PDB file of C-alpha atoms in Angstrom:
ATOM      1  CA  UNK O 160      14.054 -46.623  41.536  1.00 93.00           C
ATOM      2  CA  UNK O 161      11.981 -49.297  39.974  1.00 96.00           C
ATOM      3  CA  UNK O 162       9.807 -51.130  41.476  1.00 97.00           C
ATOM      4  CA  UNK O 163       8.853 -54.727  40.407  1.00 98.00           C
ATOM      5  CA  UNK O 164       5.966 -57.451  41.691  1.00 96.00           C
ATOM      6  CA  UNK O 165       5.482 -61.145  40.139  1.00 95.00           C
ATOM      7  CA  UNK O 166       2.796 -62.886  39.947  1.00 95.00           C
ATOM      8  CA  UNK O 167       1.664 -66.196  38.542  1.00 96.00           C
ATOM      9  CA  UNK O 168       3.461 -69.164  39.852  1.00 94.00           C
ATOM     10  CA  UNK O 169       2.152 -72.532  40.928  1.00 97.00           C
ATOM     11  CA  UNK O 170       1.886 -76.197  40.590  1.00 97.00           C
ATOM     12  CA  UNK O 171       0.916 -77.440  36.979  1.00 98.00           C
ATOM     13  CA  UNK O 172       1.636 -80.756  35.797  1.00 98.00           C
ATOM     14  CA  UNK O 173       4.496 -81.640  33.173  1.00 98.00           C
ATOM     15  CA  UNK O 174       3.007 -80.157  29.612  1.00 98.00           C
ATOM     16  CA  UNK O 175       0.891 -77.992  31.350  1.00 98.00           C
ATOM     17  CA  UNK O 176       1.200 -74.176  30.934  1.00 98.00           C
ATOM     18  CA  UNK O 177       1.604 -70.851  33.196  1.00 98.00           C
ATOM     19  CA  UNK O 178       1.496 -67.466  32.655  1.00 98.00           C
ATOM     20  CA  UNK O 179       3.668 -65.304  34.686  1.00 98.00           C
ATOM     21  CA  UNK O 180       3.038 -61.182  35.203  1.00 98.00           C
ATOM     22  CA  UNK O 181       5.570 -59.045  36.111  1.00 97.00           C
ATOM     23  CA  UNK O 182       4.226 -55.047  36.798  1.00 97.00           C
ATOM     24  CA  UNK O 183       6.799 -52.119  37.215  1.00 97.00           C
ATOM     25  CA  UNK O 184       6.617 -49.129  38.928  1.00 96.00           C
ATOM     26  CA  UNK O 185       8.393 -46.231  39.505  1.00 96.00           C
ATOM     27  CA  UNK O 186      10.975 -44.948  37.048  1.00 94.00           C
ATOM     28  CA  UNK O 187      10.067 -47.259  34.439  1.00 92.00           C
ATOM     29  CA  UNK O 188      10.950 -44.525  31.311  1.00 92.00           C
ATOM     30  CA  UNK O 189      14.452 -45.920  32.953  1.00 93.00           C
ATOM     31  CA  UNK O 190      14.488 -49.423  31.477  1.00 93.00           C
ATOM     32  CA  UNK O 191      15.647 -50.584  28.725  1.00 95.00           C
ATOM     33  CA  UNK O 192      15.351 -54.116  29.151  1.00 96.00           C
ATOM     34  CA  UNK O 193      13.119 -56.373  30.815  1.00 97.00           C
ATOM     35  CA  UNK O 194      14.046 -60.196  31.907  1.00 97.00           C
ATOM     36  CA  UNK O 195      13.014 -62.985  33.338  1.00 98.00           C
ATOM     37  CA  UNK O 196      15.700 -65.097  34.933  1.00 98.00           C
ATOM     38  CA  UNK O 197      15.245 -68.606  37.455  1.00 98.00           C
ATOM     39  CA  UNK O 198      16.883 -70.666  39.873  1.00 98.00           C
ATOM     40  CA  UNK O 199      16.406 -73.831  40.998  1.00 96.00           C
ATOM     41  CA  UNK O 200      17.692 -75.849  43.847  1.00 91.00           C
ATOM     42  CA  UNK O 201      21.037 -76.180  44.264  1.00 94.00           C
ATOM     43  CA  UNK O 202      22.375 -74.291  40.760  1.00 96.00           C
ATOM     44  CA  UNK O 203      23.050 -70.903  39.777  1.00 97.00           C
ATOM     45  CA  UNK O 204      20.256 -68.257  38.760  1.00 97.00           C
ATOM     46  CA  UNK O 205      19.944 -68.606  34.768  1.00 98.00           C
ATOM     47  CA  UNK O 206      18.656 -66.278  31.776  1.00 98.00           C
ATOM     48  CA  UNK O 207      15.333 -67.168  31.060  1.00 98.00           C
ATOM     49  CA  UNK O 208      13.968 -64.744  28.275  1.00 98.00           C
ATOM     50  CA  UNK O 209      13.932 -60.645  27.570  1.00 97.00           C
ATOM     51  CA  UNK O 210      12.454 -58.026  25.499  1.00 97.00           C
ATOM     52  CA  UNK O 211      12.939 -54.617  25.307  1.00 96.00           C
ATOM     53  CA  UNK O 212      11.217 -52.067  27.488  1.00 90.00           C
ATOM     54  CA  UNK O 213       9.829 -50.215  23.631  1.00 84.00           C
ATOM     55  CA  UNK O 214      10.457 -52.002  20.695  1.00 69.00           C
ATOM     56  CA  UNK O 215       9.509 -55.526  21.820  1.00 75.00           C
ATOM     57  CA  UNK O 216      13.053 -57.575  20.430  1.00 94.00           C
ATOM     58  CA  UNK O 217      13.320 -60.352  22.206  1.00 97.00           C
ATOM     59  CA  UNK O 218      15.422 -62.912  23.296  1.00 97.00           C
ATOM     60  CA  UNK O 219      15.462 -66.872  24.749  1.00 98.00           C
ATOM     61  CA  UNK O 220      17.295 -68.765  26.339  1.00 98.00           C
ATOM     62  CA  UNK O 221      18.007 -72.765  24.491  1.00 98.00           C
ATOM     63  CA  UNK O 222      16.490 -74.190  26.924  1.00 97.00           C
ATOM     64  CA  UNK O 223      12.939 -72.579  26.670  1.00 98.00           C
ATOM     65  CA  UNK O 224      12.660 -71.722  22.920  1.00 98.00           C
ATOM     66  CA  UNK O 225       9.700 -72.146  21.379  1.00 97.00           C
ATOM     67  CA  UNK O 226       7.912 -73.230  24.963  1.00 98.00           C
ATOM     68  CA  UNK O 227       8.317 -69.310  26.671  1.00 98.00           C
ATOM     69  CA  UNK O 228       6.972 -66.123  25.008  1.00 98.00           C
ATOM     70  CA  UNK O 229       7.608 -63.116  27.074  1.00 97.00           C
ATOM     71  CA  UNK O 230       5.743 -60.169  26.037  1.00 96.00           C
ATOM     72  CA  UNK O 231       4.895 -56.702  27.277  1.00 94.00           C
ATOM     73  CA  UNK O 232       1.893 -54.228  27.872  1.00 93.00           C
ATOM     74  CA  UNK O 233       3.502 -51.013  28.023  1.00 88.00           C
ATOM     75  CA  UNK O 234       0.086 -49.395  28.782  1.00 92.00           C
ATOM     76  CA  UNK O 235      -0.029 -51.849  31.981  1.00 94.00           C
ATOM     77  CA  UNK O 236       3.869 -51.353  32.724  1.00 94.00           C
ATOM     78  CA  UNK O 237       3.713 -55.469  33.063  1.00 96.00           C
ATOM     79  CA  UNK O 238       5.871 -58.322  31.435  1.00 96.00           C
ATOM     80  CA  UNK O 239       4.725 -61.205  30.707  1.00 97.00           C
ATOM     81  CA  UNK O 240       6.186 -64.819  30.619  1.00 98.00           C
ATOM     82  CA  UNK O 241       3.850 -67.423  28.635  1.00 98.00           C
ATOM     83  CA  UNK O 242       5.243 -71.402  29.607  1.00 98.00           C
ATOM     84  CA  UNK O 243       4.060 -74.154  27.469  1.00 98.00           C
ATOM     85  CA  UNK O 244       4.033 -77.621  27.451  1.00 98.00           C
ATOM     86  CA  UNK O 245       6.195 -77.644  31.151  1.00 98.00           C
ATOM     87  CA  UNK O 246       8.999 -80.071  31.862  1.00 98.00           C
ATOM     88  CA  UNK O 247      10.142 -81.100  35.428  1.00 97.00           C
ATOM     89  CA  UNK O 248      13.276 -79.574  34.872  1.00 96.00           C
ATOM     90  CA  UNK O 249      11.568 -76.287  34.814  1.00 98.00           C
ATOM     91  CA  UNK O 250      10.951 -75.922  38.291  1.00 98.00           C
ATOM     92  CA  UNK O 251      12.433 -72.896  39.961  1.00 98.00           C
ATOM     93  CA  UNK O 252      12.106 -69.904  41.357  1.00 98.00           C
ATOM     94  CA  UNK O 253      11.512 -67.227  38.417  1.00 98.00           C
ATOM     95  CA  UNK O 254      12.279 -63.671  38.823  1.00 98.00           C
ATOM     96  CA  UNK O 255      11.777 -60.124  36.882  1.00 98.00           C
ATOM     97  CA  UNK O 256      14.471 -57.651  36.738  1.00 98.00           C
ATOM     98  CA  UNK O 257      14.669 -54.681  34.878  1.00 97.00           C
ATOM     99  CA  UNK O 258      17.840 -53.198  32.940  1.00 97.00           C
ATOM    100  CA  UNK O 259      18.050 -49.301  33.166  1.00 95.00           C
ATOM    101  CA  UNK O 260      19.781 -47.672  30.196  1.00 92.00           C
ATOM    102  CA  UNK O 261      22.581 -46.035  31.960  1.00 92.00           C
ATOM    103  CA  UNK O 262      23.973 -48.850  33.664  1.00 92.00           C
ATOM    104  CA  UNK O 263      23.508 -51.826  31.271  1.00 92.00           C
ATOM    105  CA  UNK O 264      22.924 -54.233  34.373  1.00 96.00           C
ATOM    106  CA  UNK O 265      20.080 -55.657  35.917  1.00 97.00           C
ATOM    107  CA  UNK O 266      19.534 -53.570  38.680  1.00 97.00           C
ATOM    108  CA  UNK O 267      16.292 -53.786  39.741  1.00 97.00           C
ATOM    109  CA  UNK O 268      14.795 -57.217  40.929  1.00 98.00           C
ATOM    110  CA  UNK O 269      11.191 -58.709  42.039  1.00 97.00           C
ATOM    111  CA  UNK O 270      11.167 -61.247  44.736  1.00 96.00           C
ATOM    112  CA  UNK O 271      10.201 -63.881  42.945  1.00 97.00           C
ATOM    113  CA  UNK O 272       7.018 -66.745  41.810  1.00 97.00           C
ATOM    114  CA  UNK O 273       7.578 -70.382  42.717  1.00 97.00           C
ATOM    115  CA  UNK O 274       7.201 -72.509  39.409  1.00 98.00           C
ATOM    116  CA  UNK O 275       6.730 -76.112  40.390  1.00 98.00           C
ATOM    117  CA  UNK O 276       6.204 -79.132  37.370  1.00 98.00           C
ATOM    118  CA  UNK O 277       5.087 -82.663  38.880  1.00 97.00           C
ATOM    119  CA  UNK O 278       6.147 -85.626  36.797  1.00 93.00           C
TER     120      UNK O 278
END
């Protein structure tokens, strides 16, 4: 089992910035990948950003390139997601999961940091 805790949500204004921590515990020589993923009202739960548990490749979604910078401190066992210059539409519910090697799904989920951006 892996064990994950967020941290870092709030209220920041639009073009503000957050920094969101996600630390692991457990079985964390498990993972391969770690992601961040959101929903907001009403829509589906959406790929945010992810980076490998080791080597540190990483991925975005279109819609937060060059705003979001997830990184990771395997020393700390914690992701991180860096948000710059915030839009509205940003607002959601943001959650960690973590992608064990063997089953090549996202099996392992925090409970979520509200992200709210005032207009």
């Amino acid at each position: 089992q892996v064990q994950l805790v967020e941290s870092g949500g709030g209220l920041v204004q639009a073009g503000g910035s957050l920094k969101l921590s996600c630390a692991a515990s457990g079985r964390t020589f498990e993972i391969y990948y770690m992601g961040w993923f959101r929903q907001a009202p009403g829509k589906e739960r959406e790929f945010v950003a992810r980076i490998t548990w080791s080597g540190g490749s990483t991925s975005y979604a279109d819609s937060v390139k060059g705003r979001f910078t997830i990184s990771r401190d395997n020393a700390k066992n914690t992701v991180y997601l860096q948000m710059n210059s915030l839009k509205p539409e940003d607002t959601a519910i943001y959650y960690c999961a973590a992608l064990p090697r063997l089953t090549g799904r996202y099996d392992y989920w925090g409970q979520g940091t509200q992200v709210t951006v005032s207009s």
